[in-house]
Amino acid sequence: MKIRIESTSRWDALALTRRLGRYRWYLVEPDEKHWDVYVELDDEQPELLDDLRDRIDRWLAERRLDVVTIHAGESDLTLSR
């Protein structure tokens, strides 16, 4: 499963990648105003979703971001701090 986390700041996106540690991730610039962090998850380890969410929550607080949109498959999730 791939998860896409949207960012409007390259620096915020890079800060998120620092928090991802052991996850496989890559950074995409879909246009000049957006940066997306893609995280690949192993479907056989659903507990990783809780860990990833915790890392994203800490990133939101660290970067003082109010909201982030996360796309996972056909589902969209909006997190706020």
GROMACS .gro file of N, CA and C in nm:
model
  243
    1MET      N    1   0.085  -0.118   0.000
    1MET     CA    2   0.000   0.000   0.000
    1MET      C    3   0.089   0.124   0.000
    2LYS      N    4   0.051   0.223  -0.080
    2LYS     CA    5   0.122   0.351  -0.081
    2LYS      C    6   0.034   0.456  -0.015
    3ILE      N    7   0.097   0.537   0.065
    3ILE     CA    8   0.029   0.649   0.130
    3ILE      C    9   0.094   0.776   0.079
    4ARG      N   10   0.011   0.874   0.043
    4ARG     CA   11   0.063   1.003  -0.006
    4ARG      C   12   0.025   1.112   0.092
    5ILE      N   13   0.124   1.187   0.136
    5ILE     CA   14   0.104   1.295   0.232
    5ILE      C   15   0.136   1.425   0.160
    6GLU      N   16   0.040   1.514   0.154
    6GLU     CA   17   0.055   1.639   0.081
    6GLU      C   18   0.124   1.745   0.166
    7SER      N   19   0.202   1.828   0.097
    7SER     CA   20   0.266   1.942   0.162
    7SER      C   21   0.275   2.056   0.062
    8THR      N   22   0.263   2.178   0.110
    8THR     CA   23   0.281   2.294   0.023
    8THR      C   24   0.419   2.355   0.042
    9SER      N   25   0.502   2.291   0.122
    9SER     CA   26   0.636   2.341   0.149
    9SER      C   27   0.738   2.229   0.133
   10ARG      N   28   0.839   2.254   0.054
   10ARG     CA   29   0.946   2.155   0.038
   10ARG      C   30   1.012   2.127   0.172
   11TRP      N   31   1.030   2.231   0.254
   11TRP     CA   32   1.100   2.214   0.382
   11TRP      C   33   1.017   2.133   0.480
   12ASP      N   34   0.887   2.153   0.479
   12ASP     CA   35   0.800   2.071   0.563
   12ASP      C   36   0.804   1.926   0.518
   13ALA      N   37   0.799   1.905   0.387
   13ALA     CA   38   0.804   1.767   0.334
   13ALA      C   39   0.936   1.700   0.371
   14LEU      N   40   1.046   1.771   0.359
   14LEU     CA   41   1.176   1.714   0.396
   14LEU      C   42   1.183   1.685   0.546
   15ALA      N   43   1.122   1.773   0.626
   15ALA     CA   44   1.119   1.748   0.771
   15ALA      C   45   1.042   1.620   0.802
   16LEU      N   46   0.935   1.595   0.728
   16LEU     CA   47   0.861   1.471   0.748
   16LEU      C   48   0.947   1.350   0.714
   17THR      N   49   1.022   1.358   0.604
   17THR     CA   50   1.104   1.243   0.566
   17THR      C   51   1.208   1.210   0.672
   18ARG      N   52   1.256   1.309   0.745
   18ARG     CA   53   1.350   1.283   0.855
   18ARG      C   54   1.287   1.198   0.965
   19ARG      N   55   1.157   1.211   0.981
   19ARG     CA   56   1.086   1.136   1.086
   19ARG      C   57   1.051   0.993   1.044
   20LEU      N   58   1.066   0.962   0.916
   20LEU     CA   59   1.016   0.833   0.866
   20LEU      C   60   1.109   0.716   0.890
   21GLY      N   61   1.231   0.742   0.930
   21GLY     CA   62   1.322   0.636   0.971
   21GLY      C   63   1.327   0.516   0.878
   22ARG      N   64   1.275   0.404   0.924
   22ARG     CA   65   1.287   0.277   0.854
   22ARG      C   66   1.189   0.259   0.738
   23TYR      N   67   1.098   0.351   0.719
   23TYR     CA   68   1.000   0.338   0.611
   23TYR      C   69   1.064   0.364   0.476
   24ARG      N   70   1.010   0.299   0.372
   24ARG     CA   71   1.050   0.330   0.235
   24ARG      C   72   0.965   0.448   0.191
   25TRP      N   73   1.030   0.554   0.147
   25TRP     CA   74   0.958   0.674   0.109
   25TRP      C   75   1.026   0.738  -0.012
   26TYR      N   76   0.952   0.823  -0.079
   26TYR     CA   77   1.010   0.908  -0.183
   26TYR      C   78   0.931   1.037  -0.191
   27LEU      N   79   0.997   1.138  -0.244
   27LEU     CA   80   0.943   1.273  -0.250
   27LEU      C   81   0.915   1.308  -0.395
   28VAL      N   82   0.797   1.366  -0.420
   28VAL     CA   83   0.756   1.403  -0.556
   28VAL      C   84   0.711   1.549  -0.554
   29GLU      N   85   0.750   1.622  -0.657
   29GLU     CA   86   0.704   1.760  -0.675
   29GLU      C   87   0.605   1.761  -0.791
   30PRO      N   88   0.474   1.745  -0.763
   30PRO     CA   89   0.376   1.737  -0.872
   30PRO      C   90   0.359   1.869  -0.948
   31ASP      N   91   0.385   1.978  -0.881
   31ASP     CA   92   0.387   2.109  -0.945
   31ASP      C   93   0.474   2.200  -0.860
   32GLU      N   94   0.491   2.323  -0.903
   32GLU     CA   95   0.586   2.410  -0.832
   32GLU      C   96   0.538   2.459  -0.695
   33LYS      N   97   0.416   2.426  -0.657
   33LYS     CA   98   0.364   2.470  -0.527
   33LYS      C   99   0.331   2.355  -0.432
   34HIS      N  100   0.360   2.232  -0.472
   34HIS     CA  101   0.324   2.117  -0.389
   34HIS      C  102   0.437   2.015  -0.385
   35TRP      N  103   0.448   1.952  -0.270
   35TRP     CA  104   0.542   1.842  -0.250
   35TRP      C  105   0.467   1.729  -0.185
   36ASP      N  106   0.479   1.611  -0.239
   36ASP     CA  107   0.411   1.494  -0.183
   36ASP      C  108   0.514   1.393  -0.134
   37VAL      N  109   0.491   1.342  -0.015
   37VAL     CA  110   0.575   1.235   0.039
   37VAL      C  111   0.496   1.106   0.026
   38TYR      N  112   0.552   1.012  -0.047
   38TYR     CA  113   0.491   0.880  -0.061
   38TYR      C  114   0.561   0.784   0.033
   39VAL      N  115   0.481   0.707   0.105
   39VAL     CA  116   0.534   0.607   0.197
   39VAL      C  117   0.477   0.472   0.155
   40GLU      N  118   0.565   0.375   0.138
   40GLU     CA  119   0.522   0.241   0.102
   40GLU      C  120   0.512   0.156   0.228
   41LEU      N  121   0.395   0.095   0.247
   41LEU     CA  122   0.371   0.011   0.365
   41LEU      C  123   0.348  -0.133   0.321
   42ASP      N  124   0.394  -0.222   0.403
   42ASP     CA  125   0.372  -0.365   0.383
   42ASP      C  126   0.233  -0.398   0.435
   43ASP      N  127   0.148  -0.451   0.350
   43ASP     CA  128   0.011  -0.485   0.391
   43ASP      C  129   0.005  -0.588   0.503
   44GLU      N  130   0.113  -0.661   0.524
   44GLU     CA  131   0.114  -0.766   0.625
   44GLU      C  132   0.143  -0.712   0.765
   45GLN      N  133   0.170  -0.583   0.777
   45GLN     CA  134   0.200  -0.525   0.908
   45GLN      C  135   0.110  -0.404   0.934
   46PRO      N  136  -0.018  -0.426   0.963
   46PRO     CA  137  -0.111  -0.314   0.983
   46PRO      C  138  -0.075  -0.226   1.103
   47GLU      N  139   0.002  -0.279   1.197
   47GLU     CA  140   0.039  -0.198   1.315
   47GLU      C  141   0.128  -0.081   1.274
   48LEU      N  142   0.189  -0.088   1.157
   48LEU     CA  143   0.272   0.023   1.111
   48LEU      C  144   0.189   0.149   1.086
   49LEU      N  145   0.062   0.134   1.056
   49LEU     CA  146  -0.023   0.251   1.035
   49LEU      C  147  -0.031   0.336   1.160
   50ASP      N  148  -0.041   0.274   1.277
   50ASP     CA  149  -0.045   0.349   1.403
   50ASP      C  150   0.087   0.421   1.426
   51ASP      N  151   0.198   0.354   1.399
   51ASP     CA  152   0.330   0.415   1.414
   51ASP      C  153   0.347   0.532   1.317
   52LEU      N  154   0.306   0.513   1.194
   52LEU     CA  155   0.318   0.620   1.094
   52LEU      C  156   0.231   0.739   1.133
   53ARG      N  157   0.111   0.712   1.180
   53ARG     CA  158   0.023   0.822   1.222
   53ARG      C  159   0.086   0.901   1.337
   54ASP      N  160   0.148   0.832   1.431
   54ASP     CA  161   0.215   0.899   1.541
   54ASP      C  162   0.329   0.987   1.489
   55ARG      N  163   0.404   0.938   1.395
   55ARG     CA  164   0.514   1.017   1.337
   55ARG      C  165   0.460   1.140   1.265
   56ILE      N  166   0.349   1.125   1.194
   56ILE     CA  167   0.288   1.239   1.124
   56ILE      C  168   0.234   1.340   1.225
   57ASP      N  169   0.170   1.292   1.332
   57ASP     CA  170   0.120   1.382   1.436
   57ASP      C  171   0.233   1.464   1.497
   58ARG      N  172   0.345   1.399   1.526
   58ARG     CA  173   0.460   1.471   1.584
   58ARG      C  174   0.518   1.571   1.484
   59TRP      N  175   0.518   1.535   1.356
   59TRP     CA  176   0.564   1.627   1.251
   59TRP      C  177   0.473   1.750   1.244
   60LEU      N  178   0.341   1.731   1.251
   60LEU     CA  179   0.247   1.844   1.250
   60LEU      C  180   0.277   1.940   1.364
   61ALA      N  181   0.299   1.885   1.482
   61ALA     CA  182   0.328   1.969   1.599
   61ALA      C  183   0.462   2.040   1.584
   62GLU      N  184   0.564   1.966   1.540
   62GLU     CA  185   0.698   2.024   1.524
   62GLU      C  186   0.698   2.139   1.424
   63ARG      N  187   0.629   2.121   1.312
   63ARG     CA  188   0.629   2.222   1.205
   63ARG      C  189   0.518   2.325   1.224
   64ARG      N  190   0.438   2.308   1.330
   64ARG     CA  191   0.326   2.398   1.360
   64ARG      C  192   0.229   2.410   1.242
   65LEU      N  193   0.201   2.294   1.183
   65LEU     CA  194   0.106   2.287   1.074
   65LEU      C  195  -0.033   2.258   1.130
   66ASP      N  196  -0.133   2.325   1.077
   66ASP     CA  197  -0.269   2.306   1.129
   66ASP      C  198  -0.337   2.182   1.074
   67VAL      N  199  -0.307   2.149   0.948
   67VAL     CA  200  -0.379   2.039   0.884
   67VAL      C  201  -0.290   1.975   0.777
   68VAL      N  202  -0.313   1.846   0.753
   68VAL     CA  203  -0.246   1.774   0.645
   68VAL      C  204  -0.345   1.675   0.586
   69THR      N  205  -0.336   1.656   0.455
   69THR     CA  206  -0.420   1.558   0.388
   69THR      C  207  -0.336   1.437   0.352
   70ILE      N  208  -0.391   1.320   0.384
   70ILE     CA  209  -0.323   1.194   0.358
   70ILE      C  210  -0.414   1.109   0.270
   71HIS      N  211  -0.356   1.055   0.165
   71HIS     CA  212  -0.429   0.969   0.073
   71HIS      C  213  -0.377   0.827   0.090
   72ALA      N  214  -0.466   0.734   0.117
   72ALA     CA  215  -0.429   0.593   0.134
   72ALA      C  216  -0.525   0.510   0.049
   73GLY      N  217  -0.476   0.462  -0.062
   73GLY     CA  218  -0.564   0.387  -0.151
   73GLY      C  219  -0.675   0.478  -0.201
   74GLU      N  220  -0.798   0.437  -0.180
   74GLU     CA  221  -0.912   0.519  -0.224
   74GLU      C  222  -0.969   0.605  -0.111
   75SER      N  223  -0.899   0.608   0.002
   75SER     CA  224  -0.945   0.686   0.117
   75SER      C  225  -0.859   0.809   0.137
   76ASP      N  226  -0.922   0.916   0.180
   76ASP     CA  227  -0.852   1.039   0.215
   76ASP      C  228  -0.877   1.067   0.363
   77LEU      N  229  -0.773   1.115   0.429
   77LEU     CA  230  -0.781   1.145   0.571
   77LEU      C  231  -0.721   1.282   0.593
   78THR      N  232  -0.787   1.365   0.671
   78THR     CA  233  -0.734   1.495   0.707
   78THR      C  234  -0.702   1.492   0.855
   79LEU      N  235  -0.577   1.521   0.887
   79LEU     CA  236  -0.533   1.529   1.026
   79LEU      C  237  -0.508   1.673   1.064
   80SER      N  238  -0.540   1.708   1.186
   80SER     CA  239  -0.510   1.841   1.236
   80SER      C  240  -0.447   1.827   1.373
   81ARG      N  241  -0.371   1.927   1.410
   81ARG     CA  242  -0.304   1.917   1.541
   81ARG      C  243  -0.389   1.972   1.650
   0.00000   0.00000   0.00000
